mmCIF file of C-alpha atoms and ligand atoms in Angstrom:
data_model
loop_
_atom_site.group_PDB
_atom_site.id
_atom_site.type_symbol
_atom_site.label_atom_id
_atom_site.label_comp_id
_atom_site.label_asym_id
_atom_site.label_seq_id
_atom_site.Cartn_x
_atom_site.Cartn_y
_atom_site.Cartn_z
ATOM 1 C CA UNK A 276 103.306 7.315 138.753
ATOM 2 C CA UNK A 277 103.640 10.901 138.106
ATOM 3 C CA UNK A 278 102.108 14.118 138.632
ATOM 4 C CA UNK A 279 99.861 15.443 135.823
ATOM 5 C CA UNK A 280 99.107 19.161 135.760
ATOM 6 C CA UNK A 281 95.633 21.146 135.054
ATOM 7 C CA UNK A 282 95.444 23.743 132.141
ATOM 8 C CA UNK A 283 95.132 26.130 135.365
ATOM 9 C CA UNK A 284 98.170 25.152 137.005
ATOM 10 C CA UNK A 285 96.629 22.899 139.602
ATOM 11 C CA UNK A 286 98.421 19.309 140.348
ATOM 12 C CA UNK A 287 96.306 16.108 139.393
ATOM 13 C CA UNK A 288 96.734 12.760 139.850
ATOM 14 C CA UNK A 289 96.189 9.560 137.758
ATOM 15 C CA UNK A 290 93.080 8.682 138.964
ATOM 16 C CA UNK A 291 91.694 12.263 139.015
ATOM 17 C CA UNK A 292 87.653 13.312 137.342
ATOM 18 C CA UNK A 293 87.974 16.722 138.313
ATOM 19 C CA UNK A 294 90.264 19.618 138.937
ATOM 20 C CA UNK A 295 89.513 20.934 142.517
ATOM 21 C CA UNK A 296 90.505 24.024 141.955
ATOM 22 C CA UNK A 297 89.001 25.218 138.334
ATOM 23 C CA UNK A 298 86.223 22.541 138.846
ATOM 24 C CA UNK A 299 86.550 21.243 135.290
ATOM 25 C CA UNK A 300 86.168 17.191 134.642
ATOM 26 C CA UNK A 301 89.474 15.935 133.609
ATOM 27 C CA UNK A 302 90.240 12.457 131.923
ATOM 28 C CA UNK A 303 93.397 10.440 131.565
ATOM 29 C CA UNK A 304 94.274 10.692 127.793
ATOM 30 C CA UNK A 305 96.558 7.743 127.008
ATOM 31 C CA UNK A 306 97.767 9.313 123.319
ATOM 32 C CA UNK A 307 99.003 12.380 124.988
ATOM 33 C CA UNK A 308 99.841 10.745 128.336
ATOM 34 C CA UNK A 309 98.421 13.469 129.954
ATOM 35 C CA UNK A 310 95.386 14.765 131.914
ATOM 36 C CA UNK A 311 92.869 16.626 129.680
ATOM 37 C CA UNK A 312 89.627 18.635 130.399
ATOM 38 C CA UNK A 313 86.387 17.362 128.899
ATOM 39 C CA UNK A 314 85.129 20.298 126.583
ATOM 40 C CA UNK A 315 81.318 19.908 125.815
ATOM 41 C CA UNK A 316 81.870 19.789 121.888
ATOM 42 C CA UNK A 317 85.640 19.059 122.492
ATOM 43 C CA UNK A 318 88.227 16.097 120.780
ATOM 44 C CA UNK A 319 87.923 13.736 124.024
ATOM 45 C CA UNK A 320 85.198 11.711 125.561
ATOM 46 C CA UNK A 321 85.167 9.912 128.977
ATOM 47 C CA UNK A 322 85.214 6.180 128.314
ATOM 48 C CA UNK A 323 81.754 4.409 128.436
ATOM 49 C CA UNK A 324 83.279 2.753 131.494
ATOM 50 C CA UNK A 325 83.020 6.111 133.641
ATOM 51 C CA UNK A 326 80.184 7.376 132.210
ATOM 52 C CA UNK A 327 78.322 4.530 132.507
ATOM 53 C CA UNK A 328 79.135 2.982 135.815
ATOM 54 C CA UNK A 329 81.703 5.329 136.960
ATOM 55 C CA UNK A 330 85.238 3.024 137.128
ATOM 56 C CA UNK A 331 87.145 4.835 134.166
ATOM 57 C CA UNK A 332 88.751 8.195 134.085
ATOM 58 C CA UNK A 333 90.497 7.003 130.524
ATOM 59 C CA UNK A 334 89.260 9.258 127.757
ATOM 60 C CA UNK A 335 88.436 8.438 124.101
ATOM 61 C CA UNK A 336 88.495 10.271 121.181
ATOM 62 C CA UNK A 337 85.417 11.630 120.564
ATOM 63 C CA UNK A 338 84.717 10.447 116.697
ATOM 64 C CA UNK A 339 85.733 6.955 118.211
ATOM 65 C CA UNK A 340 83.277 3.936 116.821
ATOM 66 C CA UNK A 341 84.673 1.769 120.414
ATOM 67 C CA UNK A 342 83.094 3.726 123.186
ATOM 68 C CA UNK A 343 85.580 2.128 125.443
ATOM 69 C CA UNK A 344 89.616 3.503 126.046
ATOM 70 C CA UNK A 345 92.378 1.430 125.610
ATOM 71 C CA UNK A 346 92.456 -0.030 129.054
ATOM 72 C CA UNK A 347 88.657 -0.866 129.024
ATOM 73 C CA UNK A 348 88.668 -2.550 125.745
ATOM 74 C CA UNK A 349 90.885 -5.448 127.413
ATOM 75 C CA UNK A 350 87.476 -6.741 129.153
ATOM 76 C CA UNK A 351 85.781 -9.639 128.415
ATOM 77 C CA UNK A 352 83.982 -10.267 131.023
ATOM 78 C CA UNK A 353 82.648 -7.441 133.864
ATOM 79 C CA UNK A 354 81.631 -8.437 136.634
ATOM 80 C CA UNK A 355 77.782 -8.433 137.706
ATOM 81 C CA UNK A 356 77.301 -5.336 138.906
ATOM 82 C CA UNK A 357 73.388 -6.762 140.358
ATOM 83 C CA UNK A 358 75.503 -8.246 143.878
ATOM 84 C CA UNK A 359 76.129 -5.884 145.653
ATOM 85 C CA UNK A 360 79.285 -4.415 146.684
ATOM 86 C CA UNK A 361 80.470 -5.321 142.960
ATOM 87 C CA UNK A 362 80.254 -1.890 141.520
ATOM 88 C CA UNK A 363 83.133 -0.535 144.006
ATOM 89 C CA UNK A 364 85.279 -3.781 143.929
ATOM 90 C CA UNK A 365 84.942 -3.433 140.028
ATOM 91 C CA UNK A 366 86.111 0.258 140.002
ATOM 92 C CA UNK A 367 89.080 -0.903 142.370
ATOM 93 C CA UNK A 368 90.015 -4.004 139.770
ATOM 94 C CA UNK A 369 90.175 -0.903 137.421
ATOM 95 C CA UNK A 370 91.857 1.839 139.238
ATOM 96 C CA UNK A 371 94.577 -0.879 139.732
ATOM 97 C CA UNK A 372 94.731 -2.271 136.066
ATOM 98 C CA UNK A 373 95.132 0.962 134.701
ATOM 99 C CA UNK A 374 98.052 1.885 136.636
ATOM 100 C CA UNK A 375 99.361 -1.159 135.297
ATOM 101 C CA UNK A 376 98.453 -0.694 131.546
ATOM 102 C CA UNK A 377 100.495 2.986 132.018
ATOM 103 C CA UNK A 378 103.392 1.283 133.408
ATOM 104 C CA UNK A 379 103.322 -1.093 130.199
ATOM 105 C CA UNK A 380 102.940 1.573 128.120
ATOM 106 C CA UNK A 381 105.501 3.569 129.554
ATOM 107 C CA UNK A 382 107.872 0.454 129.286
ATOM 108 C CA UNK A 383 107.456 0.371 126.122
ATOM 109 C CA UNK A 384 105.093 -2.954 126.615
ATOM 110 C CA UNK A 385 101.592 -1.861 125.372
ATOM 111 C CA UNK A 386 99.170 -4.569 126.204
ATOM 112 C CA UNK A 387 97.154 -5.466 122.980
ATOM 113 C CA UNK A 388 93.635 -6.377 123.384
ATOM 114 C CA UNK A 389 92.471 -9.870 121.614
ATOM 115 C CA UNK A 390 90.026 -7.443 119.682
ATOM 116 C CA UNK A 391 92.873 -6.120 117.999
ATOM 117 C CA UNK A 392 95.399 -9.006 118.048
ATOM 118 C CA UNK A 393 93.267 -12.569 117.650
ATOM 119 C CA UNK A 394 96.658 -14.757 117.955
ATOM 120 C CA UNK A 395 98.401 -12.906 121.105
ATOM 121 C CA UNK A 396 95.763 -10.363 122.290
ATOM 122 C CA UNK A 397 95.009 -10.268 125.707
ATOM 123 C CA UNK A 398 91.236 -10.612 127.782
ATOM 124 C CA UNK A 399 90.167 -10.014 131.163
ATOM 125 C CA UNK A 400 87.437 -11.565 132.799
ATOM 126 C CA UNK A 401 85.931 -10.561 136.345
ATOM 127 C CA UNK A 402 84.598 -13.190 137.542
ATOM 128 C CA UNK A 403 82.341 -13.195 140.908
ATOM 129 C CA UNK A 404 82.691 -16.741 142.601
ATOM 130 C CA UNK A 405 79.439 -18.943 143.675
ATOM 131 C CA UNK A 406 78.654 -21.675 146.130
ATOM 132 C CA UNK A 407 79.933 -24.490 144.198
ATOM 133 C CA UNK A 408 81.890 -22.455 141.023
ATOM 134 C CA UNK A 409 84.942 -20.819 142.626
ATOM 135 C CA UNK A 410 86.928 -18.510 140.757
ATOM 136 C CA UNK A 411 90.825 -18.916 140.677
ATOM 137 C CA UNK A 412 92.471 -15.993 139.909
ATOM 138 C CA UNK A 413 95.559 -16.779 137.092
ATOM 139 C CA UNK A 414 96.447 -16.358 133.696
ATOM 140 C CA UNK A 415 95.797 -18.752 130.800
ATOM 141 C CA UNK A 416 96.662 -18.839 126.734
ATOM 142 C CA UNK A 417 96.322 -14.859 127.254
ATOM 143 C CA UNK A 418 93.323 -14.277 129.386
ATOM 144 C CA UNK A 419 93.714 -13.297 132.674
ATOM 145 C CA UNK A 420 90.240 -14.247 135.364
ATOM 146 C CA UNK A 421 90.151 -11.644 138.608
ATOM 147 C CA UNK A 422 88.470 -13.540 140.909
ATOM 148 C CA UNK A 423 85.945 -10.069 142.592
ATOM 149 C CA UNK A 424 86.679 -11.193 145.874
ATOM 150 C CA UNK A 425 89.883 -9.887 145.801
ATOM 151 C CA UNK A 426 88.948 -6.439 145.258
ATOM 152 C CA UNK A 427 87.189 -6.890 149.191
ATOM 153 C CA UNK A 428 89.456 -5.601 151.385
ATOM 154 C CA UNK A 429 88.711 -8.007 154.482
ATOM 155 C CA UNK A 430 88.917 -10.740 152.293
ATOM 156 C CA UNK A 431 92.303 -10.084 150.449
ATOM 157 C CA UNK A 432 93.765 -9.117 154.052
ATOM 158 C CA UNK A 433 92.381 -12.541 154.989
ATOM 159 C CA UNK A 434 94.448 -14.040 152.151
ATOM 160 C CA UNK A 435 97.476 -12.167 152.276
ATOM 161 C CA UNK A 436 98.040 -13.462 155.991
ATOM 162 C CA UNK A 437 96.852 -16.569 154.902
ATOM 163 C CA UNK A 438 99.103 -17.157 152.205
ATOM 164 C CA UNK A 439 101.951 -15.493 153.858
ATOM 165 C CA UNK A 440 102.082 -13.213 150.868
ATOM 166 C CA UNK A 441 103.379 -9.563 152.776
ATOM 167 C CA UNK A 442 102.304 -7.476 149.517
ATOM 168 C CA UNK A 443 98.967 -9.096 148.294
ATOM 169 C CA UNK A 444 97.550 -6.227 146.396
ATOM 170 C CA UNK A 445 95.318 -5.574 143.244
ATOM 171 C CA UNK A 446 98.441 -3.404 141.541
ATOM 172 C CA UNK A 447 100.388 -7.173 142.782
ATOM 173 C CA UNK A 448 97.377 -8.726 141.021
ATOM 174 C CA UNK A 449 97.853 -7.467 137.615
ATOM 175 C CA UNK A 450 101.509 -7.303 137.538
ATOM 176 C CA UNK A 451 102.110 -11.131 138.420
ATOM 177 C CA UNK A 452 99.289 -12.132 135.953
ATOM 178 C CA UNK A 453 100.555 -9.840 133.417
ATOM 179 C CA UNK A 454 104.154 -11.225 134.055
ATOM 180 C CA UNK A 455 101.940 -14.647 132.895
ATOM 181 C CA UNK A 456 100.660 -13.501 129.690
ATOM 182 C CA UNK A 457 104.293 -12.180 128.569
ATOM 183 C CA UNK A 458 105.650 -14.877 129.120
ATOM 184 C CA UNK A 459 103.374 -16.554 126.996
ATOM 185 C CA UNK A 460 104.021 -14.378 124.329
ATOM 186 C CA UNK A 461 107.761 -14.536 123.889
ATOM 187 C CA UNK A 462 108.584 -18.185 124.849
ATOM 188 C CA UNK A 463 105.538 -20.010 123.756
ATOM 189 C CA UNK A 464 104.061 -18.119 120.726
ATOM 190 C CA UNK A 465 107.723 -17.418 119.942
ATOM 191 C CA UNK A 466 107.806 -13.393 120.051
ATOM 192 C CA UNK A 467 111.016 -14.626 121.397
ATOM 193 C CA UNK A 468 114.352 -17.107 120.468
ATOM 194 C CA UNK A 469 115.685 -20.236 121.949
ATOM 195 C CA UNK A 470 118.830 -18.548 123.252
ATOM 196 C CA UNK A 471 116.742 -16.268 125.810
ATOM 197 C CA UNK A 472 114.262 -19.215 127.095
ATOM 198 C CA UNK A 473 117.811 -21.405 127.638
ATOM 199 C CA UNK A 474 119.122 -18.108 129.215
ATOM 200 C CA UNK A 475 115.141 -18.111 131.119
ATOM 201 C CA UNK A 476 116.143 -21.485 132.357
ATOM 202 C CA UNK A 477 119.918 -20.957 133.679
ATOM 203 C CA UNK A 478 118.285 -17.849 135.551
ATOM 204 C CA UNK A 479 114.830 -19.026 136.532
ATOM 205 C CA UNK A 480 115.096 -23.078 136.231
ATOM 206 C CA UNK A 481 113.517 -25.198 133.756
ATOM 207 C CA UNK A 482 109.747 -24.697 133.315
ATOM 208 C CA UNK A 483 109.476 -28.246 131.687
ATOM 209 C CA UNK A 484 108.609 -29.546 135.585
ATOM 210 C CA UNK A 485 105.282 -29.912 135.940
ATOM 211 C CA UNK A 486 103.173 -27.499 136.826
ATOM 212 C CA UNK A 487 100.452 -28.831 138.757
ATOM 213 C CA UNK A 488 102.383 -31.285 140.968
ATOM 214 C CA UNK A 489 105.104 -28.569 141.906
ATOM 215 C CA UNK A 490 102.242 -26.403 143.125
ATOM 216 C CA UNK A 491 100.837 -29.280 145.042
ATOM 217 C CA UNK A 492 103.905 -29.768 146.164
ATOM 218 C CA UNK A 493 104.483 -26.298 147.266
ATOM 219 C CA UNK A 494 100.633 -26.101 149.284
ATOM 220 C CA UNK A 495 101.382 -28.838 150.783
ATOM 221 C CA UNK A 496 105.003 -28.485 151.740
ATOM 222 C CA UNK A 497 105.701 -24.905 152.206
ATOM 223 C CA UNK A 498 108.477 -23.098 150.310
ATOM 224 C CA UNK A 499 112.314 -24.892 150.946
ATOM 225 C CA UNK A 500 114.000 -23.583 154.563
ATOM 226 C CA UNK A 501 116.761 -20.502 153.103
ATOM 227 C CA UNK A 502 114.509 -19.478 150.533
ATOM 228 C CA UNK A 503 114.780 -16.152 151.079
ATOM 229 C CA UNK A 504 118.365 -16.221 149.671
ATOM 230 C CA UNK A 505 117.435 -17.134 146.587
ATOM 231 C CA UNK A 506 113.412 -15.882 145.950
ATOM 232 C CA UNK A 507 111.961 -12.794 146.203
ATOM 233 C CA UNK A 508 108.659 -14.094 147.961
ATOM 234 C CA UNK A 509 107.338 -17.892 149.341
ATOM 235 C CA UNK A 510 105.481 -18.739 146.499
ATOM 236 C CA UNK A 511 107.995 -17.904 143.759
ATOM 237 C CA UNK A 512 109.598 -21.103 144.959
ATOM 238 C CA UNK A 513 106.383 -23.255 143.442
ATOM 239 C CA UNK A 514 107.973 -22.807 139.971
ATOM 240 C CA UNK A 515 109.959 -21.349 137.502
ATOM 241 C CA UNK A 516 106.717 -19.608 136.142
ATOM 242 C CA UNK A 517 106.176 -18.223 139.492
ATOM 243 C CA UNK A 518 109.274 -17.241 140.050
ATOM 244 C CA UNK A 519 109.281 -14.998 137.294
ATOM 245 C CA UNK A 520 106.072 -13.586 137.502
ATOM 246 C CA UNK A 521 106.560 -12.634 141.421
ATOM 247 C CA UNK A 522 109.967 -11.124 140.177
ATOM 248 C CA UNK A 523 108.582 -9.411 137.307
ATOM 249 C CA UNK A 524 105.573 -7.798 139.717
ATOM 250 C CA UNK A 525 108.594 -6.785 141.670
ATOM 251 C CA UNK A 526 110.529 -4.837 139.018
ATOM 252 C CA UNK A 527 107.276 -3.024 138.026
ATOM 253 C CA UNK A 528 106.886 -2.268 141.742
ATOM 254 C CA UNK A 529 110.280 -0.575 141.627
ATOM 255 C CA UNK A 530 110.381 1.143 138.462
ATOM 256 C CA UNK A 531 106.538 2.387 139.055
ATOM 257 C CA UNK A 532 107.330 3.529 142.242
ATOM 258 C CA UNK A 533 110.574 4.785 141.691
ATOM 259 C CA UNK A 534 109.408 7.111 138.962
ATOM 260 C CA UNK A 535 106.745 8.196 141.571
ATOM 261 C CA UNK A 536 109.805 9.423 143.542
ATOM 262 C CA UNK A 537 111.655 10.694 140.514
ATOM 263 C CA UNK A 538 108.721 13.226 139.799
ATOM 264 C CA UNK A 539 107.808 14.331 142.762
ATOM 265 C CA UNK A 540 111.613 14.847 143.839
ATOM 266 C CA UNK A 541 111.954 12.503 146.539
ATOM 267 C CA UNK A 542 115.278 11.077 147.612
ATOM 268 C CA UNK A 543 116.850 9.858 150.573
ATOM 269 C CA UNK A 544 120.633 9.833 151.693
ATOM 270 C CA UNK A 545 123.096 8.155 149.464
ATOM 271 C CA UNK A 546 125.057 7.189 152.997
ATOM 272 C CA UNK A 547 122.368 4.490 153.125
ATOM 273 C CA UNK A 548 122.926 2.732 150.040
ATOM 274 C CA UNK A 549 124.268 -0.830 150.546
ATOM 275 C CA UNK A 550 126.578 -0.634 147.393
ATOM 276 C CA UNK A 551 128.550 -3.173 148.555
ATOM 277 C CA UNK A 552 125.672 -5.811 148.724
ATOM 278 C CA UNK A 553 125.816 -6.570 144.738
ATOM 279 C CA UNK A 554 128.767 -7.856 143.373
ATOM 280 C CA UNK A 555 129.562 -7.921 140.128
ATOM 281 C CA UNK A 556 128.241 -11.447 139.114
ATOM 282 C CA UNK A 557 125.608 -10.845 140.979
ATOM 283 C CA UNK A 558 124.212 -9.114 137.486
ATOM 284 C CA UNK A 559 125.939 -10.713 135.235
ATOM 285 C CA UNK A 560 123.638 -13.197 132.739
ATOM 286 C CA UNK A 561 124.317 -15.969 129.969
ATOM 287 C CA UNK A 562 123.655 -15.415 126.453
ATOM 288 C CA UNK A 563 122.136 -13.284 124.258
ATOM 289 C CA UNK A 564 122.553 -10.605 127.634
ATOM 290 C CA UNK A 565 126.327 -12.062 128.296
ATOM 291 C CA UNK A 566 127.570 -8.545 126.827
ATOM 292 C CA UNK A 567 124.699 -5.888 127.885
ATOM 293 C CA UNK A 568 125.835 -2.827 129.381
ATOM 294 C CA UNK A 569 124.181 -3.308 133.188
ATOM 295 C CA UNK A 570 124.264 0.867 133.870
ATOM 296 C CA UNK A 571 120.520 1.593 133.344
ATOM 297 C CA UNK A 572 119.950 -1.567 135.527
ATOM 298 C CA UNK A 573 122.812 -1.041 138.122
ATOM 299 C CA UNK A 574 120.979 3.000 138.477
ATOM 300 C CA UNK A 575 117.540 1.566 139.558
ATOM 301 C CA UNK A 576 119.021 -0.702 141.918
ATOM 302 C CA UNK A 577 121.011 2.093 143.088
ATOM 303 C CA UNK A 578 117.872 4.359 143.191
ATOM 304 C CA UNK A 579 115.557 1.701 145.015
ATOM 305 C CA UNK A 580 118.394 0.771 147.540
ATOM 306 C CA UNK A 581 118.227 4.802 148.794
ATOM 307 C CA UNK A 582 114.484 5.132 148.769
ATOM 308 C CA UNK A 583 113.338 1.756 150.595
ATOM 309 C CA UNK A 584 114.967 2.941 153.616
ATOM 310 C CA UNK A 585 113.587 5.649 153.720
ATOM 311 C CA UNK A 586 109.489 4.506 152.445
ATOM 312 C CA UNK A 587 109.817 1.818 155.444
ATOM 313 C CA UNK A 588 110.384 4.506 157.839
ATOM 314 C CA UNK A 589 108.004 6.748 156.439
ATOM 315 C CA UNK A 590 105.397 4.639 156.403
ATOM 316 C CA UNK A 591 106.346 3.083 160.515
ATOM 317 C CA UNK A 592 106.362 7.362 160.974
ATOM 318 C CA UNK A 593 102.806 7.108 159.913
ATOM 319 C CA UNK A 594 101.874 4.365 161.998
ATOM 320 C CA UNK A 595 101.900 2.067 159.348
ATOM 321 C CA UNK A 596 103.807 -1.566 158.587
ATOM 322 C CA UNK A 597 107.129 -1.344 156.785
ATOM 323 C CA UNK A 598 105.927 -0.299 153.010
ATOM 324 C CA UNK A 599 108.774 -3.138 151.624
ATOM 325 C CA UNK A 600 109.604 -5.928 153.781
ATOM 326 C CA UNK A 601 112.184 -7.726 151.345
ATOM 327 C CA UNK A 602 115.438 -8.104 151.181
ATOM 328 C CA UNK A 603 117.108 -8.091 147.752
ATOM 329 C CA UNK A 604 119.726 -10.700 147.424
ATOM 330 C CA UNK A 605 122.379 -11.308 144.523
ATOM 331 C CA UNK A 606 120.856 -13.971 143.263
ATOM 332 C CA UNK A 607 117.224 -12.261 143.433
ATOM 333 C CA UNK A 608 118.930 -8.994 141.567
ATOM 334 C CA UNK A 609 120.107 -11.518 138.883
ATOM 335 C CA UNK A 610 116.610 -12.210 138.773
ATOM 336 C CA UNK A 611 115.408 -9.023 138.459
ATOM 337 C CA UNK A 612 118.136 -8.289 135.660
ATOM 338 C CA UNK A 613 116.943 -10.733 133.631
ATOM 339 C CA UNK A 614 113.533 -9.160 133.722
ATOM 340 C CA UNK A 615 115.197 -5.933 133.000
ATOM 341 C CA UNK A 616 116.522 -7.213 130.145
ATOM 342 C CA UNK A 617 113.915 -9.270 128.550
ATOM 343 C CA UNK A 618 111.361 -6.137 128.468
ATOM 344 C CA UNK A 619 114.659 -3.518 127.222
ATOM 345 C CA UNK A 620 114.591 -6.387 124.462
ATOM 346 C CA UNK A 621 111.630 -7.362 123.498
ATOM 347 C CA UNK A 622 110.811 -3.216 123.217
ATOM 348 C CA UNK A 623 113.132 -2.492 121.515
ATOM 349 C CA UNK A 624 115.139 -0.149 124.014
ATOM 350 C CA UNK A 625 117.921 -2.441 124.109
ATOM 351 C CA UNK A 626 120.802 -0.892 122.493
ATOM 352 C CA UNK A 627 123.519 -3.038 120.564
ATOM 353 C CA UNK A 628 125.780 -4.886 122.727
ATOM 354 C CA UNK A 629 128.619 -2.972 124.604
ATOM 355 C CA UNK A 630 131.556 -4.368 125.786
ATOM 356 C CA UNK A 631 131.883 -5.541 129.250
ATOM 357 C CA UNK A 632 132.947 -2.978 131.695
ATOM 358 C CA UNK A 633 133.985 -3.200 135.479
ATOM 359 C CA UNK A 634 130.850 -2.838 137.483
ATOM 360 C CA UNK A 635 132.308 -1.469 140.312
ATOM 361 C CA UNK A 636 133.852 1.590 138.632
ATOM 362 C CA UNK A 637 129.809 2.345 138.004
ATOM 363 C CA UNK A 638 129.199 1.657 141.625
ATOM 364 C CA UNK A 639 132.042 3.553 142.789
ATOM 365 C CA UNK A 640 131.021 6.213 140.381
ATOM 366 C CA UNK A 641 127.415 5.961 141.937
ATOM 367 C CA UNK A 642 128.769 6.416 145.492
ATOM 368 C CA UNK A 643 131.329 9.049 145.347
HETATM 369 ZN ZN1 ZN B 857 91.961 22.908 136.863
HETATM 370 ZN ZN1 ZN B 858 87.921 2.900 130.297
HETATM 371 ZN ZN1 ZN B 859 101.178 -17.064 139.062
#
């Protein structure tokens, strides 16, 4: 996430109502991608979702017939606000989905409400669990349930250590269950051709196991001894579809954070970088990516290899646990490449196919 900027100079940040320093309430303004000031008579609005019950900082045109901003519109279902407690969980479900809808965006990956898109739209419902009707957090045929418990902080700790799951987060939340819904998209409603999902399966394994008994499988069991060569967390070992949606979260985790470091201008030494980790067909990838030019994915690797080092330390300096406990193996960066691909595809930022080119010159390059 970047820095935004106040007509009077001052820094703000994503999740900012009002400038500090000129005292003027500021909005998010997702046409412009940039913070605006709310003029009495102005162009902009708050969303209904702030000014209402005060969990949106999106703003809305102000001739707009939906009182609600992009991000807001993607509800279904809010949560009721009458138990307590549900009004601050609710704003942190928010706070962490629109981060996510801005990385989508900004991937080129818009998320399309079901209002606008019947077939493929997507829903949210926040759901508070009762004795006897629990809530299961998850995607399904493009709605995504947030079980409200999540957003308690005792509780998700609980879970996290429960579920051995070292990152449990909302952000984590979204991006897995997003990872879901995309998938959906492209391989089931067909966004997407047969020679990626075969490519899906060479990468990811084949999906066609079922579902329900390899997550049984996997509670009861426990993810397979040495999984950490080949998975980026535990439960990406329960299937294929979890695999990729814990990957995906993970490449939004990187690119997100790694423009956070772009734009504020941190960097740490390049003497740290493992370039040697990565060989060459540790990237590579069958059909229709056999041929894609790995540079723009080789760079963020590059770029997240240099800052993890240094965010671990950072946040042990603070007093803190290490900020990223993984360890990125070949086949995990395959992975991750795949991911990479798919979304440079699918939005169209994939250019034409390039002929293969030696790898290590590029890290070589990188290193020098
Ligand atoms: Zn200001
Ligand atoms: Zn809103
Ligand atoms: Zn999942």
């Amino acid at each position: 996430m970047k820095p935004f900027t106040c007509p009077c100079s001052n820094i703000l940040f994503f999740e900012n109502t009002q400038c500090l320093k000129c005292g003027s309430n500021v909005g998010y303004d997702a046409a412009s991608d940039s913070m605006k000031i709310i003029e009495p008579e102005g162009k902009l609005k708050q969303c209904a979702n702030g000014t209402q019950h005060g969990v949106c900082n999106w703003l809305v045109p102000a001739d707009s017939a939906n009182p609600l901003c992009d991000a807001c519109q993607l509800n279904r279902t809010i949560p009721d606000l009458s138990v307590q407690g549900n009004g601050e969980r609710w704003a942190r479900m928010e706070a962490s989905k629109r981060r996510v809808a801005y990385s989508m965006h900004h991937l080129g990956l818009p998320i399309i409400p079901r209002t606008q898109d019947a077939e493929t739209g997507l829903i949210f419902d926040f759901l508070q669990p009762m004795p006897g009707a629990p809530v299961i957090t998850g995607h399904d045929f493009g709605i995504i349930t947030l079980n409200m418990e999540e957003a308690d902080d005792a509780i998700r700790e609980s879970n996290r250590q429960k579920f051995r799951e070292p990152h449990r987060s909302l952000v984590g939340h979204f991006r897995h269950e997003l990872a879901h819904y995309y998938w959906w998209v492209w391989f089931e409603k067909g966004t997407i051709d047969i020679e990626l999902l075969n490519s899906f399966r060479e990468v990811f394994g084949d999906e066609r196991q079922d579902y329900g008994t390899a997550l049984n499988n996997y509670y009861n069991g426990g993810p397979p001894s040495g999984w950490q060569g080949t998975h980026i967390s535990e439960y990406s070992t329960a299937h294929p579809w979890e695999d990729w949606a814990e990957t995906w979260a993970h490449y939004l985790h990187m690119t997100d954070a790694l423009e956070t470091a772009d734009t504020f201008g941190l960097s740490a030494g390049r003497q740290h970088v493992p370039v040697t980790r990565f060989p060459k067909e540790s990237v590579s990838l069958p059909a229709p990516f056999a041929n894609v030019d790995p540079g723009a994915f080789m760079d963020i690797l590059y770029h997240w290899a240099m800052l993890t080092p240094a965010i671990n330390e950072m946040s042990l300096s603070l007093g803190q646990r290490d900020l990223y406990p993984f360890v990125l193996t070949p086949p995990i960066v395959r992975k991750l490449h795949f991911i990479h691909c798919a979304m440079e595809r699918v939005s169209g930022k994939m250019t034409e196919k390039k002929p293969v080119f030696n790898l290590w010159s590029v890290l070589r390059r990188k290193a020098a």
